[in-house]
Amino acid sequence: MPDKRIRAILKGAAEELEQAASRRDLEQVRVKYLGKKGLLTQLLRSLPSLPPAERPVIGREANEAKAEIEAALDARVGVVDQVERRARLAADRVDLSLPGRRVVPGARHPLSLVLDEIIDVFVGLGFAVADGPEVESDYYNFEALNIPRDHPARDMQDTFYVSEDVLLRTHTSPVQIRTMLRQKPPVRVICPGRVYRRDALDMTHSPVFHQVEGLAVDRDISMADLRGTLELFARELFGADSRIRFRPSFFPFTEPSAEVDVLCVLCKGGGCRVCKGSGWLEILGSGMVHPRILRNMGYDTEDVTGWAFGMGIERVAMLRYGIDDIRLFFENDLRFLSQF
C-alpha cells in the first residue's frame, strides 16, 4: 500500500483536478504538485534522508504517483478545453434575427463631379483628354510657353521649385506642349490635372488646386471658334440661359488674350453680393496661341492657327454649387461631402 504521504498527495491532486475549470486552474494544480517546489517533487528530494531500506519503495511509489497525476492532468486538459470552446462558441453566437447594419453609401467629391461634366462636354465636341507629370522641367512649364527666365509673367506664377530647373507645375499648359511635340495638326485636347502655386490658403486661394486647359490647332481656327466653343460649354454647365463675355487681357502664351466671364449664376445679371454688383463672374482665361509657340513646336503658322483656354475646377465648382470657401474641398469633412 502506498505511503500515506503519497496517498494524501494523490487524493488532493485528484480533488483539485476535478474542481479545475480552466487552463489557469490546471496550471496551478500542476505547479502545486509537480513543479520545482511541488509536494511530490519535495518528497522525491527527501529520499536521501530516509532509511536505506525505504528509499527504493518510496521512490517507486512517488514516481508512479507522478505518472498518475500527469495522466489525470492530461485527461482533464481535454475536458476543460472542450468546455471553454463551447463557452466561446456560445458567447460568439450570431443572433440571426437581429437587423443588419445599414450601409451608408459614399458620395463623389464635388470636384470629381464638375471635372467629369467638363470632360463630357469637350469629349462630345471631339476633344481628347491628355495627362502629364506634376513635377515638370522649367522648359515645359515656362520657356516653351513664351515665358523666358527674365519675363515678369513668372512672378504671376509664384512657383515651387524642386531644383533650379525642376518645379511643381503651375498650370497644365506643359501637357499642351508635350502633345504638340508628338502630334501634328489637327490637335484638339483638354488637359485636366493638379497644379501648385505659392498662394496663402484662404477662402479663395489654395497652394494646390486643379485646372482644365484646352487647346485646338487646325486650319482656319479663329477667336470666333473659341467663343462658340466656350458659349456651348457655359450653357451645358450653367444652364441654357447662360451667356459669356470676353474682356481683353494679357497672357504670354496667347495673342490676343481674353478673360471670359459668365453671367452670374445667382442673380442672372441683375447684380448681387457674389458678383459684386456687376452681374458677371470671371471663370477662365483664353486667347489665340502665340505664333512663336506654334513655330517652336514645328508648326507652319502660315497654314495653321490655334486657340487655348484654362480654368480652375474649384472656381467652377464654387459657382456651380454656391460654395464660398475653397478650403472645404480639401478638408474631407463628411458633412460637406455627403451633400453631393
mmCIF file of C-alpha atoms in Angstrom:
data_model
loop_
_atom_site.group_PDB
_atom_site.id
_atom_site.type_symbol
_atom_site.label_atom_id
_atom_site.label_comp_id
_atom_site.label_asym_id
_atom_site.label_seq_id
_atom_site.Cartn_x
_atom_site.Cartn_y
_atom_site.Cartn_z
ATOM 1 C CA MET A 1 0.000 0.000 0.000
ATOM 2 C CA PRO A 2 1.414 3.424 -0.936
ATOM 3 C CA ASP A 3 2.932 5.602 1.710
ATOM 4 C CA LYS A 4 0.334 7.751 3.494
ATOM 5 C CA ARG A 5 2.072 10.925 2.312
ATOM 6 C CA ILE A 6 1.801 9.766 -1.289
ATOM 7 C CA ARG A 7 -1.844 8.763 -0.739
ATOM 8 C CA ALA A 8 -2.593 12.243 0.583
ATOM 9 C CA ILE A 9 -0.876 13.862 -2.432
ATOM 10 C CA LEU A 10 -2.827 11.657 -4.879
ATOM 11 C CA LYS A 11 -6.126 12.387 -3.166
ATOM 12 C CA GLY A 12 -5.510 16.128 -3.027
ATOM 13 C CA ALA A 13 -4.424 16.272 -6.675
ATOM 14 C CA ALA A 14 -7.486 14.274 -7.807
ATOM 15 C CA GLU A 15 -9.886 16.543 -5.924
ATOM 16 C CA GLU A 16 -8.304 19.753 -7.205
ATOM 17 C CA LEU A 17 -8.164 18.475 -10.791
ATOM 18 C CA GLU A 18 -11.860 17.630 -10.624
ATOM 19 C CA GLN A 19 -12.650 21.181 -9.487
ATOM 20 C CA ALA A 20 -10.376 22.899 -12.041
ATOM 21 C CA ALA A 21 -12.488 24.767 -14.596
ATOM 22 C CA SER A 22 -9.828 26.461 -16.755
ATOM 23 C CA ARG A 23 -6.332 26.040 -18.117
ATOM 24 C CA ARG A 24 -5.159 28.501 -15.487
ATOM 25 C CA ASP A 25 -6.598 26.334 -12.677
ATOM 26 C CA LEU A 26 -4.927 23.247 -14.143
ATOM 27 C CA GLU A 27 -1.575 25.008 -14.304
ATOM 28 C CA GLN A 28 -1.871 25.946 -10.647
ATOM 29 C CA VAL A 29 -2.518 22.274 -9.743
ATOM 30 C CA ARG A 30 0.474 21.150 -11.818
ATOM 31 C CA VAL A 31 2.784 23.648 -10.123
ATOM 32 C CA LYS A 32 1.470 22.727 -6.668
ATOM 33 C CA TYR A 33 2.179 19.006 -7.042
ATOM 34 C CA LEU A 34 4.726 18.610 -9.863
ATOM 35 C CA GLY A 35 6.537 21.960 -10.001
ATOM 36 C CA LYS A 36 10.084 22.578 -8.803
ATOM 37 C CA LYS A 37 8.746 23.268 -5.329
ATOM 38 C CA GLY A 38 5.733 20.946 -5.654
ATOM 39 C CA LEU A 39 4.670 18.496 -2.956
ATOM 40 C CA LEU A 40 5.651 15.388 -4.892
ATOM 41 C CA THR A 41 8.919 16.956 -6.034
ATOM 42 C CA GLN A 42 9.801 17.788 -2.414
ATOM 43 C CA LEU A 43 9.052 14.192 -1.396
ATOM 44 C CA LEU A 44 11.405 12.850 -4.075
ATOM 45 C CA ARG A 45 14.124 15.245 -2.945
ATOM 46 C CA SER A 46 13.776 13.985 0.650
ATOM 47 C CA LEU A 47 14.634 10.402 -0.316
ATOM 48 C CA PRO A 48 18.309 10.688 0.770
ATOM 49 C CA SER A 49 17.146 11.412 4.329
ATOM 50 C CA LEU A 50 15.050 8.231 4.541
ATOM 51 C CA PRO A 51 16.345 4.923 5.870
ATOM 52 C CA PRO A 52 18.137 2.973 3.103
ATOM 53 C CA ALA A 53 15.553 0.201 3.158
ATOM 54 C CA GLU A 54 12.617 2.625 2.491
ATOM 55 C CA ARG A 55 14.212 4.603 -0.295
ATOM 56 C CA PRO A 56 13.510 2.198 -3.202
ATOM 57 C CA VAL A 57 9.896 1.654 -2.142
ATOM 58 C CA ILE A 58 9.083 5.325 -1.588
ATOM 59 C CA GLY A 59 10.943 6.298 -4.771
ATOM 60 C CA ARG A 60 8.967 3.807 -6.864
ATOM 61 C CA GLU A 61 5.630 4.822 -5.333
ATOM 62 C CA ALA A 62 6.436 8.540 -5.800
ATOM 63 C CA ASN A 63 7.280 8.058 -9.489
ATOM 64 C CA GLU A 64 4.103 6.030 -10.016
ATOM 65 C CA ALA A 65 2.123 8.817 -8.323
ATOM 66 C CA LYS A 66 3.814 11.388 -10.551
ATOM 67 C CA ALA A 67 2.845 9.425 -13.687
ATOM 68 C CA GLU A 68 -0.739 9.068 -12.375
ATOM 69 C CA ILE A 69 -1.079 12.810 -11.720
ATOM 70 C CA GLU A 70 0.359 13.662 -15.142
ATOM 71 C CA ALA A 71 -2.106 11.306 -16.855
ATOM 72 C CA ALA A 72 -5.016 12.750 -14.882
ATOM 73 C CA LEU A 73 -3.815 16.258 -15.727
ATOM 74 C CA ASP A 74 -3.700 15.477 -19.476
ATOM 75 C CA ALA A 75 -7.170 13.977 -19.363
ATOM 76 C CA ARG A 76 -8.563 16.972 -17.507
ATOM 77 C CA VAL A 77 -6.964 19.369 -20.034
ATOM 78 C CA GLY A 78 -9.056 17.802 -22.821
ATOM 79 C CA VAL A 79 -12.247 18.185 -20.796
ATOM 80 C CA VAL A 80 -11.514 21.809 -19.815
ATOM 81 C CA ASP A 81 -10.583 22.753 -23.408
ATOM 82 C CA GLN A 82 -13.895 21.375 -24.653
ATOM 83 C CA VAL A 83 -15.848 23.290 -22.007
ATOM 84 C CA GLU A 84 -14.007 26.525 -22.794
ATOM 85 C CA ARG A 85 -14.573 26.045 -26.548
ATOM 86 C CA ARG A 86 -18.305 25.591 -26.010
ATOM 87 C CA ALA A 87 -18.389 28.726 -23.868
ATOM 88 C CA ARG A 88 -16.605 30.742 -26.571
ATOM 89 C CA LEU A 89 -18.969 29.487 -29.267
ATOM 90 C CA ALA A 90 -21.961 30.382 -27.134
ATOM 91 C CA ALA A 91 -20.593 33.879 -26.483
ATOM 92 C CA ASP A 92 -19.782 34.425 -30.169
ATOM 93 C CA ARG A 93 -23.085 33.140 -31.439
ATOM 94 C CA VAL A 94 -24.693 35.413 -34.016
ATOM 95 C CA ASP A 95 -28.315 36.328 -33.484
ATOM 96 C CA LEU A 96 -29.687 35.915 -36.999
ATOM 97 C CA SER A 97 -32.904 37.663 -36.011
ATOM 98 C CA LEU A 98 -31.123 40.994 -35.480
ATOM 99 C CA PRO A 99 -31.468 43.564 -38.318
ATOM 100 C CA GLY A 100 -28.348 44.108 -40.408
ATOM 101 C CA ARG A 101 -26.173 47.191 -40.128
ATOM 102 C CA ARG A 102 -27.198 49.908 -42.552
ATOM 103 C CA VAL A 103 -24.584 50.502 -45.228
ATOM 104 C CA VAL A 104 -24.052 54.224 -45.694
ATOM 105 C CA PRO A 105 -23.401 54.923 -49.383
ATOM 106 C CA GLY A 106 -20.455 57.110 -50.263
ATOM 107 C CA ALA A 107 -20.640 60.286 -52.305
ATOM 108 C CA ARG A 108 -18.480 61.529 -55.143
ATOM 109 C CA HIS A 109 -16.301 64.562 -54.465
ATOM 110 C CA PRO A 110 -17.743 67.784 -55.951
ATOM 111 C CA LEU A 111 -14.512 68.435 -57.849
ATOM 112 C CA SER A 112 -14.781 64.996 -59.462
ATOM 113 C CA LEU A 113 -18.406 65.684 -60.405
ATOM 114 C CA VAL A 114 -17.563 69.019 -62.032
ATOM 115 C CA LEU A 115 -14.459 67.658 -63.776
ATOM 116 C CA ASP A 116 -16.448 64.772 -65.270
ATOM 117 C CA GLU A 117 -19.066 67.201 -66.568
ATOM 118 C CA ILE A 118 -16.398 69.408 -68.146
ATOM 119 C CA ILE A 119 -14.721 66.410 -69.755
ATOM 120 C CA ASP A 120 -18.055 65.122 -71.080
ATOM 121 C CA VAL A 121 -18.755 68.473 -72.761
ATOM 122 C CA PHE A 122 -15.425 68.658 -74.568
ATOM 123 C CA VAL A 123 -15.196 64.965 -75.400
ATOM 124 C CA GLY A 124 -18.588 65.409 -77.028
ATOM 125 C CA LEU A 125 -17.011 68.134 -79.183
ATOM 126 C CA GLY A 126 -14.246 65.807 -80.341
ATOM 127 C CA PHE A 127 -11.522 66.707 -77.830
ATOM 128 C CA ALA A 128 -9.167 64.068 -76.432
ATOM 129 C CA VAL A 129 -8.075 64.015 -72.768
ATOM 130 C CA ALA A 130 -4.312 64.265 -72.100
ATOM 131 C CA ASP A 131 -2.303 63.927 -68.912
ATOM 132 C CA GLY A 132 1.265 64.785 -67.900
ATOM 133 C CA PRO A 133 3.680 64.862 -64.943
ATOM 134 C CA GLU A 134 3.083 67.176 -61.996
ATOM 135 C CA VAL A 135 6.845 67.563 -61.457
ATOM 136 C CA GLU A 136 7.958 69.455 -64.576
ATOM 137 C CA SER A 137 11.027 70.976 -66.121
ATOM 138 C CA ASP A 138 11.426 74.731 -66.430
ATOM 139 C CA TYR A 139 11.385 74.359 -70.214
ATOM 140 C CA TYR A 140 7.919 72.809 -70.475
ATOM 141 C CA ASN A 141 6.381 74.941 -67.731
ATOM 142 C CA PHE A 142 7.790 78.316 -68.844
ATOM 143 C CA GLU A 143 10.207 78.643 -71.756
ATOM 144 C CA ALA A 144 8.219 76.618 -74.278
ATOM 145 C CA LEU A 145 5.212 78.790 -73.380
ATOM 146 C CA ASN A 146 6.994 82.017 -74.331
ATOM 147 C CA ILE A 147 7.973 82.835 -70.721
ATOM 148 C CA PRO A 148 11.789 83.166 -70.590
ATOM 149 C CA ARG A 149 13.678 83.395 -67.297
ATOM 150 C CA ASP A 150 13.637 87.202 -67.169
ATOM 151 C CA HIS A 151 9.953 87.528 -68.106
ATOM 152 C CA PRO A 152 7.876 89.392 -65.468
ATOM 153 C CA ALA A 153 4.989 86.959 -66.012
ATOM 154 C CA ARG A 154 6.936 84.414 -63.966
ATOM 155 C CA ASP A 155 6.090 86.460 -60.899
ATOM 156 C CA MET A 156 2.414 85.738 -61.586
ATOM 157 C CA GLN A 157 3.024 82.036 -61.078
ATOM 158 C CA ASP A 158 4.978 82.131 -57.764
ATOM 159 C CA THR A 159 6.457 78.685 -58.266
ATOM 160 C CA PHE A 160 7.502 75.798 -56.015
ATOM 161 C CA TYR A 161 10.996 74.848 -57.224
ATOM 162 C CA VAL A 162 12.432 71.381 -56.599
ATOM 163 C CA SER A 163 15.775 72.437 -58.100
ATOM 164 C CA GLU A 164 16.970 75.182 -60.425
ATOM 165 C CA ASP A 165 15.341 73.600 -63.480
ATOM 166 C CA VAL A 166 12.731 71.322 -61.886
ATOM 167 C CA LEU A 167 9.477 72.516 -60.347
ATOM 168 C CA LEU A 168 5.912 71.648 -59.452
ATOM 169 C CA ARG A 169 3.876 72.666 -62.475
ATOM 170 C CA THR A 170 1.970 75.929 -62.073
ATOM 171 C CA HIS A 171 -0.581 75.086 -64.788
ATOM 172 C CA THR A 172 -1.429 72.169 -67.067
ATOM 173 C CA SER A 173 -0.130 74.023 -70.148
ATOM 174 C CA PRO A 174 3.012 71.807 -70.231
ATOM 175 C CA VAL A 175 0.715 68.958 -71.253
ATOM 176 C CA GLN A 176 -0.306 71.012 -74.286
ATOM 177 C CA ILE A 177 3.362 71.480 -75.214
ATOM 178 C CA ARG A 178 4.072 67.758 -74.883
ATOM 179 C CA THR A 179 1.011 66.987 -77.008
ATOM 180 C CA MET A 180 2.060 69.362 -79.802
ATOM 181 C CA LEU A 181 5.615 68.000 -79.822
ATOM 182 C CA ARG A 182 4.401 64.480 -80.541
ATOM 183 C CA GLN A 183 1.342 65.250 -82.671
ATOM 184 C CA LYS A 184 0.873 67.175 -85.896
ATOM 185 C CA PRO A 185 -2.275 69.248 -86.522
ATOM 186 C CA PRO A 186 -5.169 68.933 -86.195
ATOM 187 C CA VAL A 187 -4.948 68.948 -82.379
ATOM 188 C CA ARG A 188 -7.941 69.104 -80.067
ATOM 189 C CA VAL A 189 -7.144 68.230 -76.479
ATOM 190 C CA ILE A 190 -8.112 69.120 -72.906
ATOM 191 C CA CYS A 191 -5.636 68.756 -70.053
ATOM 192 C CA PRO A 192 -7.087 68.320 -66.541
ATOM 193 C CA GLY A 193 -4.839 67.985 -63.507
ATOM 194 C CA ARG A 194 -3.479 69.206 -60.181
ATOM 195 C CA VAL A 195 -1.271 72.312 -60.126
ATOM 196 C CA TYR A 196 0.742 74.189 -57.480
ATOM 197 C CA ARG A 197 1.439 77.822 -56.652
ATOM 198 C CA ARG A 198 2.757 79.702 -53.636
ATOM 199 C CA ASP A 199 -0.621 81.098 -52.586
ATOM 200 C CA ALA A 200 -1.563 81.621 -48.950
ATOM 201 C CA LEU A 201 -4.514 79.409 -48.030
ATOM 202 C CA ASP A 202 -7.689 81.419 -47.547
ATOM 203 C CA MET A 203 -11.326 81.376 -48.686
ATOM 204 C CA THR A 204 -10.484 81.853 -52.361
ATOM 205 C CA HIS A 205 -6.857 80.688 -52.710
ATOM 206 C CA SER A 206 -5.018 77.402 -52.206
ATOM 207 C CA PRO A 207 -1.408 76.355 -52.883
ATOM 208 C CA VAL A 208 -2.823 73.195 -54.502
ATOM 209 C CA PHE A 209 -5.743 73.325 -56.903
ATOM 210 C CA HIS A 210 -6.998 71.829 -60.172
ATOM 211 C CA GLN A 211 -7.177 73.128 -63.713
ATOM 212 C CA VAL A 212 -8.589 72.145 -67.059
ATOM 213 C CA GLU A 213 -6.892 73.642 -70.071
ATOM 214 C CA GLY A 214 -7.987 73.251 -73.662
ATOM 215 C CA LEU A 215 -6.122 73.521 -76.968
ATOM 216 C CA ALA A 216 -7.263 73.466 -80.588
ATOM 217 C CA VAL A 217 -4.848 73.793 -83.523
ATOM 218 C CA ASP A 218 -6.029 73.443 -87.107
ATOM 219 C CA ARG A 219 -6.540 75.329 -90.357
ATOM 220 C CA ASP A 220 -8.781 78.407 -90.218
ATOM 221 C CA ILE A 221 -9.072 78.462 -86.393
ATOM 222 C CA SER A 222 -10.211 81.860 -85.098
ATOM 223 C CA MET A 223 -11.460 83.684 -81.991
ATOM 224 C CA ALA A 224 -14.984 83.071 -83.288
ATOM 225 C CA ASP A 225 -14.427 79.310 -82.918
ATOM 226 C CA LEU A 226 -13.132 79.872 -79.398
ATOM 227 C CA ARG A 227 -16.141 81.965 -78.435
ATOM 228 C CA GLY A 228 -18.615 79.495 -79.887
ATOM 229 C CA THR A 229 -16.972 76.596 -78.045
ATOM 230 C CA LEU A 230 -16.962 78.426 -74.707
ATOM 231 C CA GLU A 231 -20.564 79.587 -75.135
ATOM 232 C CA LEU A 232 -21.646 75.988 -75.622
ATOM 233 C CA PHE A 233 -19.592 74.951 -72.607
ATOM 234 C CA ALA A 234 -21.231 77.632 -70.420
ATOM 235 C CA ARG A 235 -24.738 76.590 -71.471
ATOM 236 C CA GLU A 236 -24.010 72.938 -70.768
ATOM 237 C CA LEU A 237 -22.544 73.620 -67.336
ATOM 238 C CA PHE A 238 -24.552 76.601 -66.049
ATOM 239 C CA GLY A 239 -27.851 76.281 -67.889
ATOM 240 C CA ALA A 240 -29.416 77.078 -71.260
ATOM 241 C CA ASP A 241 -29.894 80.763 -70.376
ATOM 242 C CA SER A 242 -26.204 81.270 -69.543
ATOM 243 C CA ARG A 243 -24.120 83.796 -71.504
ATOM 244 C CA ILE A 244 -20.445 84.737 -71.632
ATOM 245 C CA ARG A 245 -18.453 87.859 -72.417
ATOM 246 C CA PHE A 246 -14.839 88.441 -73.430
ATOM 247 C CA ARG A 247 -12.609 91.109 -71.835
ATOM 248 C CA PRO A 248 -9.158 91.992 -73.257
ATOM 249 C CA SER A 249 -6.302 90.642 -71.142
ATOM 250 C CA PHE A 250 -2.667 89.523 -71.375
ATOM 251 C CA PHE A 251 -1.047 86.095 -71.233
ATOM 252 C CA PRO A 252 2.462 85.401 -72.578
ATOM 253 C CA PHE A 253 1.317 82.306 -74.438
ATOM 254 C CA THR A 254 -1.706 83.783 -76.262
ATOM 255 C CA GLU A 255 -2.127 86.793 -78.517
ATOM 256 C CA PRO A 256 -4.712 88.248 -78.499
ATOM 257 C CA SER A 257 -5.805 87.206 -74.989
ATOM 258 C CA ALA A 258 -9.129 87.496 -73.202
ATOM 259 C CA GLU A 259 -10.652 86.897 -69.804
ATOM 260 C CA VAL A 260 -14.005 85.150 -70.049
ATOM 261 C CA ASP A 261 -16.903 85.977 -67.721
ATOM 262 C CA VAL A 262 -20.124 84.020 -67.317
ATOM 263 C CA LEU A 263 -23.490 85.510 -66.405
ATOM 264 C CA CYS A 264 -23.813 85.396 -62.609
ATOM 265 C CA VAL A 265 -25.399 82.077 -61.686
ATOM 266 C CA LEU A 266 -27.251 83.646 -58.736
ATOM 267 C CA CYS A 267 -28.625 86.968 -59.920
ATOM 268 C CA LYS A 268 -28.639 86.208 -63.670
ATOM 269 C CA GLY A 269 -27.055 89.584 -64.433
ATOM 270 C CA GLY A 270 -29.073 91.668 -62.006
ATOM 271 C CA GLY A 271 -26.171 92.317 -59.660
ATOM 272 C CA CYS A 272 -25.601 90.726 -56.244
ATOM 273 C CA ARG A 273 -23.014 90.304 -53.491
ATOM 274 C CA VAL A 274 -21.370 87.326 -55.204
ATOM 275 C CA CYS A 275 -20.728 89.157 -58.499
ATOM 276 C CA LYS A 276 -20.102 92.452 -56.658
ATOM 277 C CA GLY A 277 -22.982 94.086 -58.482
ATOM 278 C CA SER A 278 -21.545 93.546 -61.981
ATOM 279 C CA GLY A 279 -23.808 90.694 -62.998
ATOM 280 C CA TRP A 280 -20.790 88.703 -64.286
ATOM 281 C CA LEU A 281 -18.333 86.184 -62.827
ATOM 282 C CA GLU A 282 -14.848 85.502 -64.178
ATOM 283 C CA ILE A 283 -14.319 81.793 -64.947
ATOM 284 C CA LEU A 284 -11.330 81.419 -67.284
ATOM 285 C CA GLY A 285 -8.584 82.936 -69.414
ATOM 286 C CA SER A 286 -8.218 82.296 -73.130
ATOM 287 C CA GLY A 287 -6.798 83.516 -76.428
ATOM 288 C CA MET A 288 -5.150 82.631 -79.716
ATOM 289 C CA VAL A 289 -1.962 80.572 -79.298
ATOM 290 C CA HIS A 290 1.081 82.817 -79.766
ATOM 291 C CA PRO A 291 2.641 82.176 -83.216
ATOM 292 C CA ARG A 292 6.089 81.849 -81.652
ATOM 293 C CA ILE A 293 4.889 78.839 -79.639
ATOM 294 C CA LEU A 294 3.464 77.174 -82.744
ATOM 295 C CA ARG A 295 6.726 77.717 -84.638
ATOM 296 C CA ASN A 296 8.734 76.285 -81.727
ATOM 297 C CA MET A 297 6.572 73.156 -81.950
ATOM 298 C CA GLY A 298 7.444 72.807 -85.647
ATOM 299 C CA TYR A 299 4.041 74.018 -86.880
ATOM 300 C CA ASP A 300 3.666 76.163 -90.004
ATOM 301 C CA THR A 301 1.967 79.365 -88.846
ATOM 302 C CA GLU A 302 1.074 80.179 -92.440
ATOM 303 C CA ASP A 303 -1.003 77.005 -92.514
ATOM 304 C CA VAL A 304 -2.459 76.564 -89.012
ATOM 305 C CA THR A 305 -3.579 78.658 -86.059
ATOM 306 C CA GLY A 306 -4.831 77.699 -82.647
ATOM 307 C CA TRP A 307 -6.606 78.808 -79.510
ATOM 308 C CA ALA A 308 -6.314 77.818 -75.884
ATOM 309 C CA PHE A 309 -8.125 78.347 -72.604
ATOM 310 C CA GLY A 310 -7.611 77.491 -68.942
ATOM 311 C CA MET A 311 -9.976 77.370 -65.985
ATOM 312 C CA GLY A 312 -9.810 76.411 -62.302
ATOM 313 C CA ILE A 313 -12.058 73.479 -61.450
ATOM 314 C CA GLU A 314 -12.519 74.751 -57.887
ATOM 315 C CA ARG A 315 -13.693 78.097 -59.274
ATOM 316 C CA VAL A 316 -16.283 76.434 -61.488
ATOM 317 C CA ALA A 317 -17.439 74.131 -58.660
ATOM 318 C CA MET A 318 -17.839 77.075 -56.288
ATOM 319 C CA LEU A 319 -20.031 78.841 -58.825
ATOM 320 C CA ARG A 320 -21.948 75.700 -59.699
ATOM 321 C CA TYR A 321 -22.788 74.702 -56.128
ATOM 322 C CA GLY A 322 -22.768 78.083 -54.359
ATOM 323 C CA ILE A 323 -19.689 77.276 -52.238
ATOM 324 C CA ASP A 324 -17.929 80.298 -50.738
ATOM 325 C CA ASP A 325 -14.785 78.699 -49.235
ATOM 326 C CA ILE A 326 -12.250 76.761 -51.338
ATOM 327 C CA ARG A 327 -10.854 75.099 -48.216
ATOM 328 C CA LEU A 328 -13.965 72.923 -47.952
ATOM 329 C CA PHE A 329 -12.787 70.935 -50.981
ATOM 330 C CA PHE A 330 -9.651 69.744 -49.159
ATOM 331 C CA GLU A 331 -10.765 69.257 -45.534
ATOM 332 C CA ASN A 332 -12.568 65.923 -46.120
ATOM 333 C CA ASP A 333 -15.456 66.924 -43.870
ATOM 334 C CA LEU A 334 -18.084 64.228 -44.423
ATOM 335 C CA ARG A 335 -20.872 66.666 -43.534
ATOM 336 C CA PHE A 336 -19.828 68.706 -46.571
ATOM 337 C CA LEU A 337 -19.002 65.860 -48.943
ATOM 338 C CA SER A 338 -22.214 63.917 -48.226
ATOM 339 C CA GLN A 339 -24.253 66.732 -49.788
ATOM 340 C CA PHE A 340 -23.035 65.672 -53.225
#
